[in-house]
Short mmCIF file of C-alpha atoms in Angstrom, two decimals:
data_model
loop_
_atom_site.label_atom_id
_atom_site.label_comp_id
_atom_site.label_asym_id
_atom_site.label_seq_id
_atom_site.Cartn_x
_atom_site.Cartn_y
_atom_site.Cartn_z
CA MET A 1 9.77 -48.26 -17.93
CA ASP A 2 10.18 -44.78 -16.15
CA LEU A 3 8.62 -41.73 -17.64
CA GLN A 4 10.60 -39.64 -19.80
CA ILE A 5 9.89 -36.14 -19.59
CA PRO A 6 9.08 -34.93 -23.27
CA PHE A 7 10.43 -31.24 -22.67
CA ASN A 8 13.85 -29.81 -21.85
CA PHE A 9 15.02 -28.41 -18.27
CA THR A 10 18.24 -27.55 -16.60
CA SER A 11 18.32 -29.76 -13.36
CA THR A 12 20.58 -28.28 -10.48
CA SER A 13 23.74 -29.69 -8.93
CA LEU A 14 21.55 -29.50 -5.57
CA HIS A 15 20.81 -32.67 -3.47
CA TYR A 16 17.27 -33.23 -2.85
CA ASP A 17 15.62 -35.01 -0.13
CA ASN A 18 13.81 -37.53 -2.22
CA THR A 19 11.82 -38.77 0.98
CA LYS A 20 9.76 -35.32 0.75
CA LYS A 21 7.21 -34.67 -1.56
CA PRO A 22 8.30 -32.11 -4.53
CA ALA A 23 6.81 -28.78 -4.75
CA VAL A 24 5.64 -26.89 -7.95
CA VAL A 25 5.80 -23.29 -8.25
CA LEU A 26 3.30 -21.16 -11.10
CA GLY A 27 5.09 -18.50 -11.83
CA ALA A 28 9.03 -17.39 -11.25
CA SER A 29 9.14 -13.89 -10.78
CA VAL A 30 10.56 -11.95 -7.60
CA ASN A 31 7.20 -13.56 -5.58
CA GLY A 32 7.90 -16.76 -7.07
CA LEU A 33 11.65 -16.60 -6.02
CA GLY A 34 11.23 -16.35 -2.61
CA VAL A 35 8.83 -19.42 -2.58
CA ILE A 36 11.49 -21.38 -4.18
CA ARG A 37 14.35 -20.62 -1.70
CA ALA A 38 11.78 -20.90 1.27
CA LEU A 39 11.11 -24.69 0.31
CA GLY A 40 14.63 -25.37 -1.51
CA ARG A 41 16.59 -24.50 1.52
CA PHE A 42 14.75 -27.40 3.17
CA LYS A 43 15.96 -29.69 0.14
CA ILE A 44 12.62 -30.09 -0.86
CA LYS A 45 12.35 -30.84 -5.04
CA VAL A 46 10.90 -27.62 -6.45
CA TYR A 47 9.87 -27.35 -9.86
CA ALA A 48 9.59 -23.51 -11.29
CA PHE A 49 7.59 -22.83 -13.95
CA TYR A 50 8.12 -19.57 -16.13
CA LYS A 51 7.03 -18.24 -19.09
CA ASN A 52 8.74 -14.84 -19.76
CA PRO A 53 12.65 -15.28 -18.94
CA GLY A 54 13.31 -11.41 -18.90
CA VAL A 55 11.20 -11.01 -16.33
CA GLU A 56 11.05 -14.15 -14.40
CA ILE A 57 14.24 -14.42 -12.81
CA GLY A 58 13.44 -16.80 -10.35
CA TYR A 59 14.00 -19.54 -12.70
CA ASN A 60 17.96 -19.11 -12.27
CA SER A 61 17.93 -20.01 -8.59
CA LYS A 62 20.15 -23.02 -7.78
CA TYR A 63 16.96 -24.15 -5.52
CA CYS A 64 14.74 -25.15 -8.38
CA ILE A 65 14.41 -27.46 -11.72
CA PRO A 66 13.10 -24.73 -14.12
CA VAL A 67 10.14 -25.62 -16.37
CA HIS A 68 9.67 -23.22 -19.32
CA TYR A 69 6.22 -23.16 -21.31
CA ILE A 70 4.72 -21.22 -23.65
CA SER A 71 0.75 -21.62 -23.38
CA GLU A 72 -1.88 -22.29 -20.70
CA LYS A 73 -2.29 -25.77 -22.66
CA ASP A 74 1.46 -26.23 -22.56
CA LEU A 75 1.69 -25.56 -19.09
CA LEU A 76 -1.21 -27.82 -18.18
CA SER A 77 0.35 -30.67 -20.19
CA LYS A 78 3.72 -30.22 -18.41
CA LEU A 79 2.22 -30.37 -14.80
CA ILE A 80 0.49 -33.34 -15.76
CA THR A 81 3.68 -34.75 -16.89
CA ILE A 82 5.42 -34.04 -13.81
CA SER A 83 2.68 -35.53 -11.61
CA GLU A 84 3.03 -38.79 -13.51
CA LEU A 85 6.93 -38.82 -13.45
CA GLU A 86 6.98 -37.90 -9.62
CA LYS A 87 4.06 -40.68 -9.15
CA THR A 88 2.79 -38.41 -6.26
CA ASN A 89 0.72 -35.28 -5.91
CA PRO A 90 3.21 -32.24 -5.70
CA VAL A 91 2.56 -29.41 -3.28
CA LEU A 92 1.39 -26.67 -5.61
CA PHE A 93 1.62 -22.84 -5.05
CA CYS A 94 0.84 -19.74 -7.05
CA SER A 95 2.85 -16.74 -7.29
CA SER A 96 0.22 -14.40 -9.05
CA ASP A 97 -3.30 -13.76 -10.00
CA GLU A 98 -3.14 -15.13 -13.24
CA MET A 99 -1.70 -18.62 -12.10
CA VAL A 100 -4.48 -18.63 -9.29
CA SER A 101 -6.93 -18.15 -12.00
CA PHE A 102 -5.30 -20.90 -13.99
CA VAL A 103 -5.98 -23.43 -11.55
CA LEU A 104 -9.29 -22.28 -10.90
CA GLU A 105 -9.99 -22.90 -14.71
CA ASN A 106 -8.38 -26.49 -14.39
CA ASN A 107 -9.44 -27.30 -11.09
CA ASN A 108 -11.17 -30.57 -11.97
CA SER A 109 -7.84 -31.92 -13.43
CA LEU A 110 -5.53 -30.45 -10.93
CA LYS A 111 -7.24 -31.17 -7.64
CA LYS A 112 -6.85 -35.03 -8.63
CA ILE A 113 -2.71 -34.69 -9.12
CA PHE A 114 -1.80 -31.64 -6.97
CA ALA A 115 -2.04 -30.86 -3.29
CA TYR A 116 -3.25 -27.38 -2.71
CA ASN A 117 -5.51 -25.39 -0.35
CA PHE A 118 -8.17 -22.98 -1.81
CA CYS A 119 -11.34 -22.26 -0.27
CA ASN A 120 -14.71 -21.74 -1.91
CA MET A 121 -13.93 -21.58 -5.32
CA ASN A 122 -16.81 -18.78 -5.85
CA LEU A 123 -15.15 -16.71 -3.38
CA ILE A 124 -11.53 -16.96 -4.83
CA GLN A 125 -13.00 -16.06 -8.14
CA THR A 126 -14.73 -13.07 -6.55
CA LEU A 127 -11.25 -12.01 -4.79
CA LEU A 128 -9.52 -12.10 -8.07
CA ASP A 129 -12.36 -9.70 -9.49
CA LYS A 130 -12.42 -6.39 -7.57
CA SER A 131 -15.54 -5.00 -9.32
CA GLU A 132 -17.15 -8.36 -7.15
CA TYR A 133 -15.67 -6.91 -3.66
CA ASN A 134 -18.68 -4.52 -3.06
CA LYS A 135 -21.20 -7.36 -2.33
CA LEU A 136 -18.58 -8.83 -0.15
CA LEU A 137 -17.57 -5.60 2.02
CA LYS A 138 -21.21 -4.66 2.23
CA LYS A 139 -22.16 -7.91 3.44
CA TYR A 140 -19.54 -8.11 6.40
CA THR A 141 -19.54 -4.28 7.10
CA ILE A 142 -15.97 -3.78 6.18
CA PRO A 143 -14.78 -0.37 6.15
CA TYR A 144 -13.26 0.40 2.80
CA PRO A 145 -12.80 3.70 0.83
CA ARG A 146 -15.81 4.75 -1.28
CA THR A 147 -15.70 2.57 -4.58
CA LEU A 148 -17.52 3.13 -7.47
CA TYR A 149 -18.42 -0.31 -9.73
CA PRO A 150 -19.38 1.00 -13.38
CA LYS A 151 -21.05 -2.69 -14.07
CA GLU A 152 -23.43 -2.01 -11.16
CA PHE A 153 -25.22 0.91 -13.17
CA ILE A 154 -27.90 0.59 -15.22
CA SER A 155 -27.24 3.85 -17.14
CA TYR A 156 -24.41 5.79 -18.30
CA GLU A 157 -25.90 8.91 -16.69
CA LYS A 158 -26.39 7.49 -13.55
CA MET A 159 -22.93 6.36 -13.17
CA ILE A 160 -21.91 9.80 -14.35
CA LYS A 161 -23.71 11.71 -11.65
CA GLU A 162 -22.20 9.09 -9.24
CA ILE A 163 -19.03 9.77 -10.50
CA GLU A 164 -19.31 13.75 -10.33
CA SER A 165 -20.30 13.40 -6.45
CA MET A 166 -16.76 11.41 -5.70
CA LEU A 167 -14.12 13.27 -3.85
CA PHE A 168 -11.04 13.85 -5.92
CA PRO A 169 -8.30 12.74 -6.58
CA VAL A 170 -10.04 9.65 -7.55
CA LEU A 171 -7.99 6.13 -8.65
CA ALA A 172 -8.86 4.16 -11.87
CA LYS A 173 -8.01 0.28 -11.30
CA PRO A 174 -8.67 -2.70 -13.55
CA ALA A 175 -11.31 -5.21 -12.07
CA ILE A 176 -8.85 -8.20 -13.00
CA THR A 177 -5.46 -6.53 -13.09
CA PHE A 178 -3.97 -9.39 -15.03
CA ARG A 179 -6.56 -9.04 -17.92
CA ASN A 180 -6.92 -5.50 -18.36
CA ALA A 181 -4.52 -3.16 -20.44
CA ILE A 182 -6.67 -0.32 -21.11
CA ILE A 183 -4.91 2.00 -18.16
CA GLU A 184 -1.96 2.39 -20.38
CA HIS A 185 -0.78 -0.90 -19.25
CA LYS A 186 0.09 0.42 -15.78
CA LYS A 187 -1.72 -0.96 -12.66
CA ASN A 188 -3.81 1.90 -11.82
CA LYS A 189 -4.28 5.66 -12.93
CA VAL A 190 -5.05 8.74 -10.85
CA PHE A 191 -7.58 11.46 -11.89
CA HIS A 192 -7.28 14.91 -9.95
CA LYS A 193 -10.02 16.62 -12.13
CA LEU A 194 -13.43 16.06 -13.21
CA LYS A 195 -12.87 16.65 -16.49
CA ASP A 196 -9.95 14.19 -17.19
CA ILE A 197 -11.90 11.38 -15.52
CA LEU A 198 -14.99 12.24 -17.87
CA LYS A 199 -12.83 12.08 -20.88
CA PHE A 200 -11.24 8.78 -19.67
CA ILE A 201 -14.82 7.18 -19.48
CA LYS A 202 -15.73 8.40 -22.72
CA GLU A 203 -12.78 6.85 -24.67
CA ASN A 204 -13.35 3.59 -23.08
CA GLN A 205 -16.92 3.26 -22.79
CA GLU A 206 -17.13 -0.37 -23.74
CA SER A 207 -14.46 -1.41 -21.50
CA MET A 208 -16.13 0.30 -18.14
CA ASP A 209 -17.12 -2.92 -16.84
CA GLU A 210 -13.56 -3.91 -16.52
CA ILE A 211 -12.59 -1.12 -14.25
CA ILE A 212 -13.56 0.36 -10.59
CA PHE A 213 -13.16 4.09 -9.39
CA GLN A 214 -12.26 4.67 -6.11
CA GLU A 215 -11.71 7.58 -3.79
CA ILE A 216 -8.15 8.05 -2.63
CA ILE A 217 -7.57 8.47 1.33
CA PRO A 218 -5.03 11.05 1.58
CA HIS A 219 -1.67 9.21 2.42
CA ARG A 220 1.59 8.61 2.54
CA ASP A 221 3.25 5.08 1.59
CA GLU A 222 3.90 4.50 5.27
CA ASP A 223 0.13 4.74 5.67
CA ILE A 224 -0.35 1.28 4.46
CA TYR A 225 0.15 -1.99 6.44
CA TYR A 226 -0.72 -5.63 5.48
CA CYS A 227 -0.60 -8.83 6.75
CA THR A 228 0.45 -11.92 4.88
CA GLY A 229 -0.18 -15.74 6.34
CA TYR A 230 -1.78 -19.11 5.68
CA SER A 231 -4.77 -20.52 7.34
CA ASP A 232 -5.55 -24.48 6.80
CA ARG A 233 -8.49 -25.99 5.65
CA GLN A 234 -10.60 -25.94 8.91
CA GLY A 235 -9.68 -22.20 8.80
CA ASN A 236 -7.22 -21.98 11.60
CA ILE A 237 -4.49 -18.98 11.01
CA LYS A 238 -1.12 -21.08 10.84
CA ALA A 239 1.14 -18.38 9.79
CA LEU A 240 0.59 -14.37 10.20
CA PHE A 241 2.94 -12.11 9.32
CA SER A 242 2.78 -8.27 9.70
CA VAL A 243 4.42 -5.27 8.05
CA GLN A 244 4.21 -1.55 7.16
CA LYS A 245 5.11 -0.51 3.75
CA LEU A 246 7.78 2.39 3.82
CA ARG A 247 8.07 3.34 0.37
CA CYS A 248 6.00 1.91 -2.75
CA TYR A 249 6.77 1.70 -6.74
CA HIS A 250 5.08 3.91 -7.83
CA PRO A 251 4.79 6.09 -4.50
CA GLU A 252 1.14 5.75 -2.78
CA PHE A 253 -0.08 3.45 -5.12
CA GLY A 254 2.30 0.92 -6.29
CA ILE A 255 3.71 -2.21 -5.22
CA CYS A 256 5.88 -2.48 -2.04
CA SER A 257 9.56 -1.91 -2.27
CA PHE A 258 10.77 -1.04 1.16
CA SER A 259 9.40 -2.35 4.39
CA VAL A 260 9.56 -2.97 8.07
CA SER A 261 8.14 -6.14 9.97
CA LYS A 262 6.04 -4.68 12.81
CA ASP A 263 3.90 -5.67 15.62
CA LEU A 264 0.60 -4.53 14.39
CA PRO A 265 -2.02 -5.56 17.06
CA GLU A 266 -4.85 -3.88 15.43
CA VAL A 267 -4.04 -4.71 11.81
CA ARG A 268 -3.50 -8.45 12.86
CA ARG A 269 -6.93 -8.27 14.65
CA LEU A 270 -8.68 -6.85 11.71
CA ALA A 271 -6.93 -9.31 9.30
CA ILE A 272 -8.20 -12.31 11.37
CA SER A 273 -11.24 -10.81 11.87
CA TYR A 274 -12.18 -10.48 8.00
CA LEU A 275 -10.74 -14.08 7.21
CA ARG A 276 -12.78 -15.46 9.56
CA LYS A 277 -16.26 -13.88 8.10
CA LEU A 278 -15.22 -14.24 4.71
CA ARG A 279 -14.30 -18.46 5.64
CA PHE A 280 -10.97 -17.86 3.92
CA LYS A 281 -8.70 -20.79 3.76
CA GLY A 282 -5.14 -21.00 2.15
CA LEU A 283 -2.36 -18.46 1.31
CA PHE A 284 -3.58 -14.81 1.68
CA ASP A 285 -2.05 -11.22 1.56
CA ILE A 286 -4.46 -8.76 3.06
CA GLU A 287 -4.02 -4.78 2.72
CA PHE A 288 -5.09 -1.98 4.69
CA ILE A 289 -4.70 1.97 4.78
CA TYR A 290 -4.67 4.14 7.79
CA ASP A 291 -7.42 6.88 7.18
CA LYS A 292 -6.09 9.89 9.63
CA ARG A 293 -9.67 11.67 9.31
CA ASP A 294 -11.42 9.06 11.38
CA SER A 295 -8.54 7.04 12.48
CA GLN A 296 -9.78 4.10 11.03
CA TYR A 297 -7.89 1.27 9.11
CA LYS A 298 -9.55 0.87 5.95
CA PHE A 299 -9.39 -2.31 3.95
CA ILE A 300 -7.70 -2.28 0.50
CA GLU A 301 -7.52 -5.45 -0.70
CA ILE A 302 -7.11 -9.30 -0.25
CA ASN A 303 -4.90 -11.65 -2.49
CA PRO A 304 -5.38 -15.51 -2.31
CA ARG A 305 -1.85 -16.27 -3.22
CA THR A 306 1.86 -15.73 -1.80
CA THR A 307 3.28 -12.26 -1.61
CA LEU A 308 5.71 -10.31 -3.29
CA SER A 309 7.73 -10.04 0.02
CA ASN A 310 7.71 -13.93 0.64
CA ASN A 311 11.54 -13.85 1.78
CA HIS A 312 11.06 -10.77 4.30
CA SER A 313 8.70 -13.31 6.54
CA VAL A 314 11.50 -15.79 6.11
CA SER A 315 13.96 -13.60 7.34
CA CYS A 316 11.71 -12.37 10.40
CA GLY A 317 11.16 -16.40 11.56
CA ILE A 318 7.78 -17.08 9.86
CA ASN A 319 8.28 -19.39 6.49
CA ILE A 320 5.13 -19.07 5.22
CA PRO A 321 5.53 -21.44 2.05
CA TYR A 322 7.29 -23.80 4.32
CA ILE A 323 4.41 -23.83 6.91
CA THR A 324 1.90 -24.28 4.14
CA TYR A 325 3.90 -27.06 2.48
CA CYS A 326 3.86 -28.84 6.04
CA ASP A 327 0.25 -28.15 6.52
CA LEU A 328 -0.88 -29.98 3.39
CA GLU A 329 1.54 -32.86 3.90
CA GLY A 330 0.62 -33.30 7.46
CA ILE A 331 4.01 -32.90 8.84
CA ASP A 332 4.39 -31.31 12.11
CA TYR A 333 5.74 -27.90 12.48
CA ASN A 334 6.51 -26.64 16.09
CA GLN A 335 8.85 -24.01 15.21
CA ASN A 336 8.41 -20.81 17.01
CA GLN A 337 5.98 -18.58 15.39
CA GLN A 338 6.97 -15.30 16.91
CA GLN A 339 7.79 -12.50 14.23
CA LYS A 340 11.10 -10.73 14.50
CA ASN A 341 10.11 -6.96 14.10
CA GLY A 342 12.45 -4.21 13.02
CA ILE A 343 13.66 -6.00 9.96
CA TYR A 344 13.79 -3.85 7.05
CA TRP A 345 13.29 -5.31 3.57
CA ILE A 346 14.22 -4.10 -0.08
CA TYR A 347 13.33 -4.71 -3.73
CA PHE A 348 16.11 -2.34 -4.73
CA GLN A 349 15.63 -2.72 -8.43
CA ILE A 350 12.16 -0.99 -8.04
CA ASP A 351 12.58 1.07 -4.90
CA SER A 352 15.57 3.06 -6.77
CA GLY A 353 12.68 4.09 -9.04
CA SER A 354 10.75 5.18 -6.01
CA PHE A 355 13.25 6.87 -4.79
CA TYR A 356 13.99 8.92 -8.32
CA ARG A 357 10.23 9.98 -8.32
CA LYS A 358 10.09 11.11 -4.61
CA LEU A 359 13.38 13.05 -5.15
CA LYS A 360 11.98 14.79 -8.05
CA LYS A 361 8.81 15.82 -5.80
CA LYS A 362 11.21 16.85 -3.31
CA GLN A 363 9.83 14.32 -0.92
CA ILE A 364 13.06 12.68 -0.16
CA THR A 365 16.94 13.47 -0.15
CA ILE A 366 19.75 10.99 -1.40
CA PHE A 367 20.99 11.05 2.25
CA GLN A 368 17.82 10.12 3.48
CA TRP A 369 17.34 7.16 0.72
CA ILE A 370 20.98 6.00 1.75
CA SER A 371 20.21 6.16 5.55
CA SER A 372 17.46 3.98 5.07
CA ILE A 373 18.26 1.33 2.62
CA VAL A 374 21.64 0.63 4.57
CA LYS A 375 19.07 -0.75 7.42
CA ALA A 376 18.03 -3.38 4.95
CA ARG A 377 18.63 -7.25 6.23
CA SER A 378 16.26 -8.84 3.90
CA PHE A 379 16.09 -8.94 0.05
CA ALA A 380 13.68 -9.45 -2.68
CA VAL A 381 16.44 -10.82 -4.94
CA TRP A 382 20.12 -10.94 -3.54
CA ALA A 383 21.12 -14.00 -1.26
CA LYS A 384 24.61 -14.83 -0.84
CA ASP A 385 23.64 -18.67 -0.93
CA ASP A 386 21.84 -18.04 -4.15
CA ILE A 387 23.35 -15.39 -6.40
CA LYS A 388 22.48 -16.24 -10.04
CA PRO A 389 18.94 -14.55 -9.95
CA PHE A 390 20.66 -11.24 -8.36
CA PHE A 391 22.81 -11.20 -11.47
CA ALA A 392 20.22 -11.95 -13.85
CA ILE A 393 18.16 -9.09 -12.84
CA LEU A 394 21.08 -6.69 -12.85
CA TYR A 395 21.88 -7.78 -16.14
CA LYS A 396 18.47 -7.05 -17.30
CA SER A 397 18.81 -3.50 -15.77
CA LEU A 398 22.12 -2.77 -17.46
CA ALA A 399 20.76 -3.91 -20.51
CA ASN A 400 17.59 -1.87 -20.23
CA LEU A 401 19.82 1.21 -19.26
CA THR A 402 22.37 0.60 -22.33
CA GLY A 403 19.67 -0.25 -25.13
CA ILE A 404 21.56 -4.04 -25.46
#
């Protein structure tokens, strides 16, 4: 008797290739949407797990079977059910730090029924917790902005003394982004004066172990670069894609909203070098900032998962999710690995916010913004062969504006 799915989902009219092992994408935000499309266009059956339909618009894609869950317990139960239903080990993708953490916590159960490539579990846990970066970066002599980790100080007074010696402005960031909410529900907070940061510390003393403070290297959005890709179980780099950010939301410290693919030999060299030092395996997104003061690229962070701009790499000939899928399934992938450079990517919904903030500071004009966005040939949400996610996010944006 065939297993019956004990929960509702809406199947798509898309015809899948039943000879190909299915994939599961945890998280259906814009990041997950990129993975869904990258695999679905190869007629791979993709289950897209989502919790918040108002944010995770990827579940609207015609290239997936959406599965809603309400809790981690529910998520685990439904994953087990799908594995039993398919009678195989689907390939598993994480599209957020929260989902990576979920897999780590349930690794003993999931590794038996899904295919995924995580390197040393302790290393992954360290990469999720930015307060643990310090030991790794010092061990491998990796240049990075001066960073203070409150949890390392044995006394409050010593921490304050160290804070007072930092160069301002200073950036406060959650050690574990998806678990921390004390920075006014934002990704980070900038302090320009010592008195303001001391006030913040006083008001949040009990939570200081969850925060890190970092000196801000003088920069513009376009001084930030990153590489995304995949390293197999032997540590061989199977895919590498290099990008220059052009705008972020929020400007200078937020996520990428507009970027261009670019040949960046030094950034690529550093990325490969650091990945090898860490003995990293799996999907990655590694970011650098160029410090004009000493002409060095400084390490910012590495994320052990897929990235927001998945579709950018696909548009440039480097289909990282599919390369990962093929590697885990032992499928030869002989497609040309030379990336196309000069391809602009945009996440319009947040780039408009970046533009608005830059416009207020007179850092950009309306003409300059329009002249830049018309160059885009790769899009975070829009796809002419898969339009429902675009209209879903458009409706959400209009609803926010009108109060519907």
